[in-house]
mmCIF file of N, CA and C in Angstrom:
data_model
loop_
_atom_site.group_PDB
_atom_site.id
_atom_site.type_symbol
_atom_site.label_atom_id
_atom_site.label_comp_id
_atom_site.label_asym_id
_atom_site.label_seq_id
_atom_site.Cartn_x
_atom_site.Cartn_y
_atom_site.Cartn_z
ATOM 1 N N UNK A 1 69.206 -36.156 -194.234
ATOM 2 C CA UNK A 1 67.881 -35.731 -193.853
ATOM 3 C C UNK A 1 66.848 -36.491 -194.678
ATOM 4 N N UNK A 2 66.021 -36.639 -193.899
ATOM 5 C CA UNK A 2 64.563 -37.316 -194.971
ATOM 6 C C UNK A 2 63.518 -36.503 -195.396
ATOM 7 N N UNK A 3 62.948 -36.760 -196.171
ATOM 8 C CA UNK A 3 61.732 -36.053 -196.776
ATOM 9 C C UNK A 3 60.969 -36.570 -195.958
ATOM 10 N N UNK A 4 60.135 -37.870 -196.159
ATOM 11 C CA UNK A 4 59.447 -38.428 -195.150
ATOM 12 C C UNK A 4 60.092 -39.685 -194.348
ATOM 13 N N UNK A 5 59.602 -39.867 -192.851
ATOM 14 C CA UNK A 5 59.826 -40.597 -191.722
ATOM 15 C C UNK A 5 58.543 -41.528 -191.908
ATOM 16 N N UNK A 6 58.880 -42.460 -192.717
ATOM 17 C CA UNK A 6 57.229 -43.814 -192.076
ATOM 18 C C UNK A 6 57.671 -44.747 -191.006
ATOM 19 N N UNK A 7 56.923 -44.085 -189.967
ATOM 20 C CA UNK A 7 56.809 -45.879 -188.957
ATOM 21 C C UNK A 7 55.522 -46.070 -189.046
ATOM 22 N N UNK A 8 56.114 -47.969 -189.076
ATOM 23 C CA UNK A 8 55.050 -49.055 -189.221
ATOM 24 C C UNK A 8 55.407 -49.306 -187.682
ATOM 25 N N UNK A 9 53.970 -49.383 -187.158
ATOM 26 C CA UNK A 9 53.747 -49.964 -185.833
ATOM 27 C C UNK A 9 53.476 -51.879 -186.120
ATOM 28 N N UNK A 10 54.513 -52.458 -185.324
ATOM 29 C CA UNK A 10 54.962 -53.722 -185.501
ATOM 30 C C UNK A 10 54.594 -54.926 -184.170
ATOM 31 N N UNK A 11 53.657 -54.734 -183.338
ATOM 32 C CA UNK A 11 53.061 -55.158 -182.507
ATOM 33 C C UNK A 11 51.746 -55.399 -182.297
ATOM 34 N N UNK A 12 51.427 -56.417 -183.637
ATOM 35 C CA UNK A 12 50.442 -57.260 -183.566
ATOM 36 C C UNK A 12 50.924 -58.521 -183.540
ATOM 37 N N UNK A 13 50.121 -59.200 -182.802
ATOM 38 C CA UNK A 13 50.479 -60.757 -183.119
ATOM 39 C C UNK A 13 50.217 -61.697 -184.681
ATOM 40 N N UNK A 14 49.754 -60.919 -185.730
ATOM 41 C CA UNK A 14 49.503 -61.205 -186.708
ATOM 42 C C UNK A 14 50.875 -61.312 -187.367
ATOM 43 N N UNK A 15 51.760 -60.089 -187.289
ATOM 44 C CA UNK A 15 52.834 -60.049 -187.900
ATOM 45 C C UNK A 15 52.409 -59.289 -188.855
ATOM 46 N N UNK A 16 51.353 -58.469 -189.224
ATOM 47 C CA UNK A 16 50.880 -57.879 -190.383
ATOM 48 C C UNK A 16 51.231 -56.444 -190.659
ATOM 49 N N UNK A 17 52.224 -55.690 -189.085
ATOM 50 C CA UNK A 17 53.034 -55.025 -189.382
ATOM 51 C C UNK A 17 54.227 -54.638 -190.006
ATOM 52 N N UNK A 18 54.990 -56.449 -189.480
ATOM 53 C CA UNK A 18 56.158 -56.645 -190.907
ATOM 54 C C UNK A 18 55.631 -56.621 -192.254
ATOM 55 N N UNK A 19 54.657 -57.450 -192.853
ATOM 56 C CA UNK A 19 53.807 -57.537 -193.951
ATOM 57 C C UNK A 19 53.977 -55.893 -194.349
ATOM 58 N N UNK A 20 52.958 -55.200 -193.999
ATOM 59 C CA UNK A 20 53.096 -53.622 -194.191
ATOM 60 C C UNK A 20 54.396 -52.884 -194.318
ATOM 61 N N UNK A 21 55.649 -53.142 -193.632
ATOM 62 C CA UNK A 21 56.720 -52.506 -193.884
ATOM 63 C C UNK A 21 57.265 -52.809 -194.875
ATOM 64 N N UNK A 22 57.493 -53.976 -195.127
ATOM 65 C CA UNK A 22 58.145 -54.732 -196.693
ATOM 66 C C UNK A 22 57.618 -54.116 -197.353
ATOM 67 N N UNK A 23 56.009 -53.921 -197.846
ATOM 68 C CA UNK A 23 55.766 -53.677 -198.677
ATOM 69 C C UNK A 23 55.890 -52.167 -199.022
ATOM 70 N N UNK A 24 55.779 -51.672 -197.798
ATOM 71 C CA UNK A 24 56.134 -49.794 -198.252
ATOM 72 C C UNK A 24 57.877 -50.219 -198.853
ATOM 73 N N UNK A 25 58.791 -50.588 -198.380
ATOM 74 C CA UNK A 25 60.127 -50.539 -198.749
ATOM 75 C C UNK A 25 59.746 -51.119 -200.760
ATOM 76 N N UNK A 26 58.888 -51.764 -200.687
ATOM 77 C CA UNK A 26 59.261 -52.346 -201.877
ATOM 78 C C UNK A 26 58.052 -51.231 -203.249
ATOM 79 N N UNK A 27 57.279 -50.827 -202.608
ATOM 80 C CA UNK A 27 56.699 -49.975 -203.316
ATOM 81 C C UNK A 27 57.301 -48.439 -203.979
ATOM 82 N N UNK A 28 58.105 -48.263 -202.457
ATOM 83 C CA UNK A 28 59.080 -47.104 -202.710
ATOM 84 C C UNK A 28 60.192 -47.163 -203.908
ATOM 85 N N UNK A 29 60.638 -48.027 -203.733
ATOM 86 C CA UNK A 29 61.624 -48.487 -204.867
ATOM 87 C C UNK A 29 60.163 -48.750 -206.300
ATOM 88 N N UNK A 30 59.357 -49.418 -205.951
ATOM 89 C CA UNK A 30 58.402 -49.532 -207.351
ATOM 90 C C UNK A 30 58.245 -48.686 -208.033
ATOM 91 N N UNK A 31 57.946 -47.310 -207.164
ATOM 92 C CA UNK A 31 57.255 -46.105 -207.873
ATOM 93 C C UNK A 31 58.037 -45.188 -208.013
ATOM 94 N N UNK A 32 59.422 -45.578 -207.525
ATOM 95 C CA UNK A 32 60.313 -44.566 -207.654
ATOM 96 C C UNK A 32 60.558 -43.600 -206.388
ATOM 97 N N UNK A 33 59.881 -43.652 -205.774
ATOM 98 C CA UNK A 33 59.952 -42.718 -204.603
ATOM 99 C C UNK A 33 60.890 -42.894 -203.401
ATOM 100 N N UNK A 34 61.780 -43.710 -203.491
ATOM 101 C CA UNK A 34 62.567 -43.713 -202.396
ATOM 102 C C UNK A 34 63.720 -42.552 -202.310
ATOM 103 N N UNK A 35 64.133 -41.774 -203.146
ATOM 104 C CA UNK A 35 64.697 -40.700 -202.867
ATOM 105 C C UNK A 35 63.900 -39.444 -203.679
ATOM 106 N N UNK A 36 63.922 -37.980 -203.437
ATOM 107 C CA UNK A 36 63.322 -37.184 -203.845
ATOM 108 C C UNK A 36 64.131 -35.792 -204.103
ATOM 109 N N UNK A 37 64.400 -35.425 -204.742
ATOM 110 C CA UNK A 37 65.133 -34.144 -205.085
ATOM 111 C C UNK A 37 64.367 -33.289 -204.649
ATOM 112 N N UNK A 38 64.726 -32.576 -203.340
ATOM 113 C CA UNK A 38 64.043 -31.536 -202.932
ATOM 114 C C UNK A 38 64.891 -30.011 -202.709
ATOM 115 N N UNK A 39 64.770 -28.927 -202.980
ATOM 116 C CA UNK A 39 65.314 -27.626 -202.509
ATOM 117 C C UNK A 39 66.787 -28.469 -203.527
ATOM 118 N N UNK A 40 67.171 -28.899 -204.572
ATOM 119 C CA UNK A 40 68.323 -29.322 -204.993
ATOM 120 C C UNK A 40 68.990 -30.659 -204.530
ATOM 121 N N UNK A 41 68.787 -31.017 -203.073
ATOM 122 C CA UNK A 41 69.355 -31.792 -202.573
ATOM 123 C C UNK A 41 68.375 -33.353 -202.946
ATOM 124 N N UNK A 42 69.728 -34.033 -202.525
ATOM 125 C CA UNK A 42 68.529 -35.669 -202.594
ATOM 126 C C UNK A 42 67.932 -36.068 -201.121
ATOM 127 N N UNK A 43 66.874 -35.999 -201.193
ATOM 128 C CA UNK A 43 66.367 -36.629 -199.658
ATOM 129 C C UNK A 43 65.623 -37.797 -199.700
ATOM 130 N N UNK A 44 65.899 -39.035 -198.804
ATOM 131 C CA UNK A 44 65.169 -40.059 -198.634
ATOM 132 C C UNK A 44 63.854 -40.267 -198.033
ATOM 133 N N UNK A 45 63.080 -41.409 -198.526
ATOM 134 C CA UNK A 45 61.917 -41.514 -197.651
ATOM 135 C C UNK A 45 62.372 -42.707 -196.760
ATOM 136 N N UNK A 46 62.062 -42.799 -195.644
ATOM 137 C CA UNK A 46 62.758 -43.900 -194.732
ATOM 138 C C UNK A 46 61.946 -44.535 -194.361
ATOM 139 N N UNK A 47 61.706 -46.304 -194.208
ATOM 140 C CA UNK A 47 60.558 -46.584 -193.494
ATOM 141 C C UNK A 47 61.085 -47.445 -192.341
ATOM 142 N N UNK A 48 60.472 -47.064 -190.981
ATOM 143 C CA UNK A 48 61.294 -48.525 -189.449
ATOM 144 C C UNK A 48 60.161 -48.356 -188.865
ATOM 145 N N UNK A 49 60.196 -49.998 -188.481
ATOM 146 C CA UNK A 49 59.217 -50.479 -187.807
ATOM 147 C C UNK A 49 59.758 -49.740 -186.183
ATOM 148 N N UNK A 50 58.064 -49.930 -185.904
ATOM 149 C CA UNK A 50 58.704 -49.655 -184.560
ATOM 150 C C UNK A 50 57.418 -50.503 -183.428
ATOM 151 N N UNK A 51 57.497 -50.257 -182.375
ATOM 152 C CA UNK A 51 56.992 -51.090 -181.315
ATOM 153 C C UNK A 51 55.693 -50.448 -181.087
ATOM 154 N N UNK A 52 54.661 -49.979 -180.171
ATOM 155 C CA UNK A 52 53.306 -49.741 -179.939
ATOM 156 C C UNK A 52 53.600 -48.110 -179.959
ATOM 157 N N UNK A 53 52.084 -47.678 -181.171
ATOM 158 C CA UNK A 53 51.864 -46.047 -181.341
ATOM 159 C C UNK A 53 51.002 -45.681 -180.666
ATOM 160 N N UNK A 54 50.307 -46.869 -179.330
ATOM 161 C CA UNK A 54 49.148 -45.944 -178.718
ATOM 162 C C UNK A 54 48.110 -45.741 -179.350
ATOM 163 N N UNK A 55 47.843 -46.438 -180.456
ATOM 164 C CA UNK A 55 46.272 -46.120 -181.518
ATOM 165 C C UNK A 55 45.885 -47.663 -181.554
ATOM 166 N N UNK A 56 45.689 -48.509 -180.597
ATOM 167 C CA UNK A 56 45.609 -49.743 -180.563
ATOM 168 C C UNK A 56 44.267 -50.697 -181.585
ATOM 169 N N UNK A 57 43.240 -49.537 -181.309
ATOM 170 C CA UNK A 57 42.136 -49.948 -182.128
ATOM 171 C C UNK A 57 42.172 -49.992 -183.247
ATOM 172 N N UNK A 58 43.510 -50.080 -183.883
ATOM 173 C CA UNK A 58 43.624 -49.146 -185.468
ATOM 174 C C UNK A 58 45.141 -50.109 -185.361
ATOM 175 N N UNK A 59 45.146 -51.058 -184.502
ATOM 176 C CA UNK A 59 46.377 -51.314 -185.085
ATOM 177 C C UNK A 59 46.377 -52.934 -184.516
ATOM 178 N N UNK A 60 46.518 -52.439 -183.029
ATOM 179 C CA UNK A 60 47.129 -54.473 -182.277
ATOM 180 C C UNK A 60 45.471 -55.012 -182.035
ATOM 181 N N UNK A 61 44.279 -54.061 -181.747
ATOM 182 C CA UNK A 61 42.800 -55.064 -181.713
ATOM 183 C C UNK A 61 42.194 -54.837 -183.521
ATOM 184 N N UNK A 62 42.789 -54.093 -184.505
ATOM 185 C CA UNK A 62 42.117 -53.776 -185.797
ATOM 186 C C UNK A 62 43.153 -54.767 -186.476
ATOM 187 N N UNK A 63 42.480 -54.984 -187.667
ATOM 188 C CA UNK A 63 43.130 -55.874 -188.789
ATOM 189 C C UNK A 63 44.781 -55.896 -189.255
ATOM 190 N N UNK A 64 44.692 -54.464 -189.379
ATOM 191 C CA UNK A 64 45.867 -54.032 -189.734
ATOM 192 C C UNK A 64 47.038 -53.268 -188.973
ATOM 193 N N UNK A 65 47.821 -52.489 -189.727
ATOM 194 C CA UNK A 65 48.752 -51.487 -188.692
ATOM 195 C C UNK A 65 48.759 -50.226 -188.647
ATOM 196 N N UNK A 66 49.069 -49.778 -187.827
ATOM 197 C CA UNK A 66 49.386 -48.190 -187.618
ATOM 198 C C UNK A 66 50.050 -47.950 -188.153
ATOM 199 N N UNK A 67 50.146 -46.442 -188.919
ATOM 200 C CA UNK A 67 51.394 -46.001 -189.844
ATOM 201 C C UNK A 67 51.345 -44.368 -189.633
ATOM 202 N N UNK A 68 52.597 -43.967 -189.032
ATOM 203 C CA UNK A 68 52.716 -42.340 -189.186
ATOM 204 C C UNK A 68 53.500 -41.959 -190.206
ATOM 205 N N UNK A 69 53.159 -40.677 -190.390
ATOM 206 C CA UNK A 69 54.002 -40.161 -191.437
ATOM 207 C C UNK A 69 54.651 -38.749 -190.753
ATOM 208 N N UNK A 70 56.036 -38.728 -190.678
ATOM 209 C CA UNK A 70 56.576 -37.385 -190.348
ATOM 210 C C UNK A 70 57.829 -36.986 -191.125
ATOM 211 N N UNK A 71 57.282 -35.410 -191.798
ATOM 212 C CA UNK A 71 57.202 -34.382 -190.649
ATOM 213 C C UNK A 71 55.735 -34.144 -190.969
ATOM 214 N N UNK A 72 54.812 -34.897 -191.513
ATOM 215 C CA UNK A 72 53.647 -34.114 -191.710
ATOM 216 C C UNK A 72 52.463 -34.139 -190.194
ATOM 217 N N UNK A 73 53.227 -35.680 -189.725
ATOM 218 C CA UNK A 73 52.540 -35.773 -188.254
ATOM 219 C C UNK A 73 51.013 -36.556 -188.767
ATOM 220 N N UNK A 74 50.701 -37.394 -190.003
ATOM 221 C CA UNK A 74 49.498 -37.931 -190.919
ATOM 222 C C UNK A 74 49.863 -39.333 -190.439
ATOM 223 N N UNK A 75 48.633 -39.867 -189.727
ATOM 224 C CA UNK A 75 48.403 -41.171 -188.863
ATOM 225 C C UNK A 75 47.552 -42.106 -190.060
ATOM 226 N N UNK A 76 47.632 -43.116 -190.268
ATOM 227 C CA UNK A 76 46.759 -44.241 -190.730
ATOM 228 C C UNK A 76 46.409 -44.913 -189.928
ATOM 229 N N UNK A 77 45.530 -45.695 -189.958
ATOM 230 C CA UNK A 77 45.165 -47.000 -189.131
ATOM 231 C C UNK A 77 44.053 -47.853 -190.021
ATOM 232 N N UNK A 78 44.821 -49.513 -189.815
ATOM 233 C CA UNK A 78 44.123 -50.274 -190.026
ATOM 234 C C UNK A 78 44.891 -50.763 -191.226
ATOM 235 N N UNK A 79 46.231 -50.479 -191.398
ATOM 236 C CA UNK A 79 46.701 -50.341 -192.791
ATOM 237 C C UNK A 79 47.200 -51.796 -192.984
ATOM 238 N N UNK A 80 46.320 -52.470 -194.389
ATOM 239 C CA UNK A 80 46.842 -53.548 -195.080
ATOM 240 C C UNK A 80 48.135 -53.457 -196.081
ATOM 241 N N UNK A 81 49.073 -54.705 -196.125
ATOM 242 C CA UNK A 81 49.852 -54.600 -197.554
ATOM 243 C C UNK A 81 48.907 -54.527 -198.742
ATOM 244 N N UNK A 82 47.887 -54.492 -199.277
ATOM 245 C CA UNK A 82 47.104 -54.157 -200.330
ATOM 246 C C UNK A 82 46.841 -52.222 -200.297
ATOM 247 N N UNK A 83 47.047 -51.926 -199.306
ATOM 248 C CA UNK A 83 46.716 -50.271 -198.874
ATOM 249 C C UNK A 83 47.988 -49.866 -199.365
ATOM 250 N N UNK A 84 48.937 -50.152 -199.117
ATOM 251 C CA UNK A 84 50.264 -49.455 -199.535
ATOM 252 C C UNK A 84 50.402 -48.968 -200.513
ATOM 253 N N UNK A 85 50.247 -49.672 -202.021
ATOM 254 C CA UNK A 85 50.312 -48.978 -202.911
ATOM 255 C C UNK A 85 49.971 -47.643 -202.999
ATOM 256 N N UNK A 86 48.517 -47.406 -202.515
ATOM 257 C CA UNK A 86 47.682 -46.252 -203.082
ATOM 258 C C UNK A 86 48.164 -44.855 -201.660
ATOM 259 N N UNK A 87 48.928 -45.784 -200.519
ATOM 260 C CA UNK A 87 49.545 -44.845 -199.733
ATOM 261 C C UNK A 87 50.704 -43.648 -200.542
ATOM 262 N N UNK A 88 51.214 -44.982 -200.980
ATOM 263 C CA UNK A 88 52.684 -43.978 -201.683
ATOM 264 C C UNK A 88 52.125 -43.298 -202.556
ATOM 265 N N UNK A 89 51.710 -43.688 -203.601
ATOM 266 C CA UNK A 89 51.226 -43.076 -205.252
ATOM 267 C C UNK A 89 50.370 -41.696 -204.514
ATOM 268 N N UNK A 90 49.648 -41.586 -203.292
ATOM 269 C CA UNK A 90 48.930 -40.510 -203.422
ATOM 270 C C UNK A 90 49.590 -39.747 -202.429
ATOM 271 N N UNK A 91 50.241 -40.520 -201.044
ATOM 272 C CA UNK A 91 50.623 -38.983 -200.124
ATOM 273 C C UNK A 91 51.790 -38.876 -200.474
ATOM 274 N N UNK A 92 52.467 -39.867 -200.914
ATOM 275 C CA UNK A 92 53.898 -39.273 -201.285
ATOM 276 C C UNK A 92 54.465 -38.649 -202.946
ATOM 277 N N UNK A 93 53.932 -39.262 -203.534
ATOM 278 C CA UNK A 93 54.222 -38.910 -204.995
ATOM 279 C C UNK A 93 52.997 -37.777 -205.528
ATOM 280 N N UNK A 94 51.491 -37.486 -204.957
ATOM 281 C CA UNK A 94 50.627 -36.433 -204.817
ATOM 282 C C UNK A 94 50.969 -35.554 -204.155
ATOM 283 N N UNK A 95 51.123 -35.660 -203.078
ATOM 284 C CA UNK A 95 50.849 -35.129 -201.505
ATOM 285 C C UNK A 95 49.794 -34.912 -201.014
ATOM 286 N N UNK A 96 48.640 -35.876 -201.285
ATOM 287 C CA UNK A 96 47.355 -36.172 -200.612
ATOM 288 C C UNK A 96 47.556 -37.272 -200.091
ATOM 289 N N UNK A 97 47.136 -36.881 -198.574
ATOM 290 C CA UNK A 97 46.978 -38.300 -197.668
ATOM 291 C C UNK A 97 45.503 -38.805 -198.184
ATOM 292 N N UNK A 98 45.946 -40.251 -198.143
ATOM 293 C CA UNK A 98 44.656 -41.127 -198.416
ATOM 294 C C UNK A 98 43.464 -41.233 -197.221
ATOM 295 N N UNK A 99 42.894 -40.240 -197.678
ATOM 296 C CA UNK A 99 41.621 -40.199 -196.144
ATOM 297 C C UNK A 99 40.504 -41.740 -196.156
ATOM 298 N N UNK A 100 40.692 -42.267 -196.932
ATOM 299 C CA UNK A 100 39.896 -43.786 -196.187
ATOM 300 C C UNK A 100 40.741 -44.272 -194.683
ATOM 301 N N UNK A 101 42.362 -43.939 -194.805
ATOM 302 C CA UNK A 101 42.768 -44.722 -193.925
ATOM 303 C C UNK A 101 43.001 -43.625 -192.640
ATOM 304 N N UNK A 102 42.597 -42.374 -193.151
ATOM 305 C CA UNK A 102 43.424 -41.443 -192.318
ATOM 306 C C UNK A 102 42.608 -41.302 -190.708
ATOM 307 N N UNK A 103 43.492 -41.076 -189.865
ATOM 308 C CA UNK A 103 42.641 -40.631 -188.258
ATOM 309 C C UNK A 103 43.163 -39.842 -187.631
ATOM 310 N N UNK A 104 42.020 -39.120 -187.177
ATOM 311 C CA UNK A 104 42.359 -37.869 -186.917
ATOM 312 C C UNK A 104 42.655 -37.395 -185.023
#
């Protein structure tokens, strides 16, 4: 089971969705957060790209990518590899979603 589910929406022609996934995989491991002891057990945070989220303005016509987070159901858009860091450190290791990127 996972703690959190991140998909990176990966359908820009920029490629700046792969960009964004690497870097959550590699931040997770940075900050420690890729597994989480929860209720006793170990649970992972998982991140897969995936193909179009339907938030296009925020993702394949905006700079950056779309990023959900589940089970919380917490959307980003516009998300750079420079954004990542402050993604993990605050919704995952806080549990405040970063509202610059958040849409509602």
């Amino acid at each position: 089971m996972y703690a959190h589910h991140i998909f990176v929406c990966t359908n820009q022609k920029s490629g700046v969705g792969d960009d964004v996934a690497k870097t959550f995989k590699k931040e997770l491991k940075k900050q420690d957060l890729k597994k989480l002891l929860s209720g006793g057990k170990k649970r992972k945070n998982r991140v897969q790209t995936t193909g179009c989220l339907d938030v296009c303005k925020h993702c394949k016509k905006g700079n950056g990518a779309a990023v959900v987070f589940y089970p919380e159901n917490i959307w980003y858009g516009d998300v750079l590899p420079k954004d990542v860091a402050d993604i993990v450190a605050e919704h995952l290791g806080e549990g405040r979603p970063v509202q610059r990127l958040r849409l509602e």
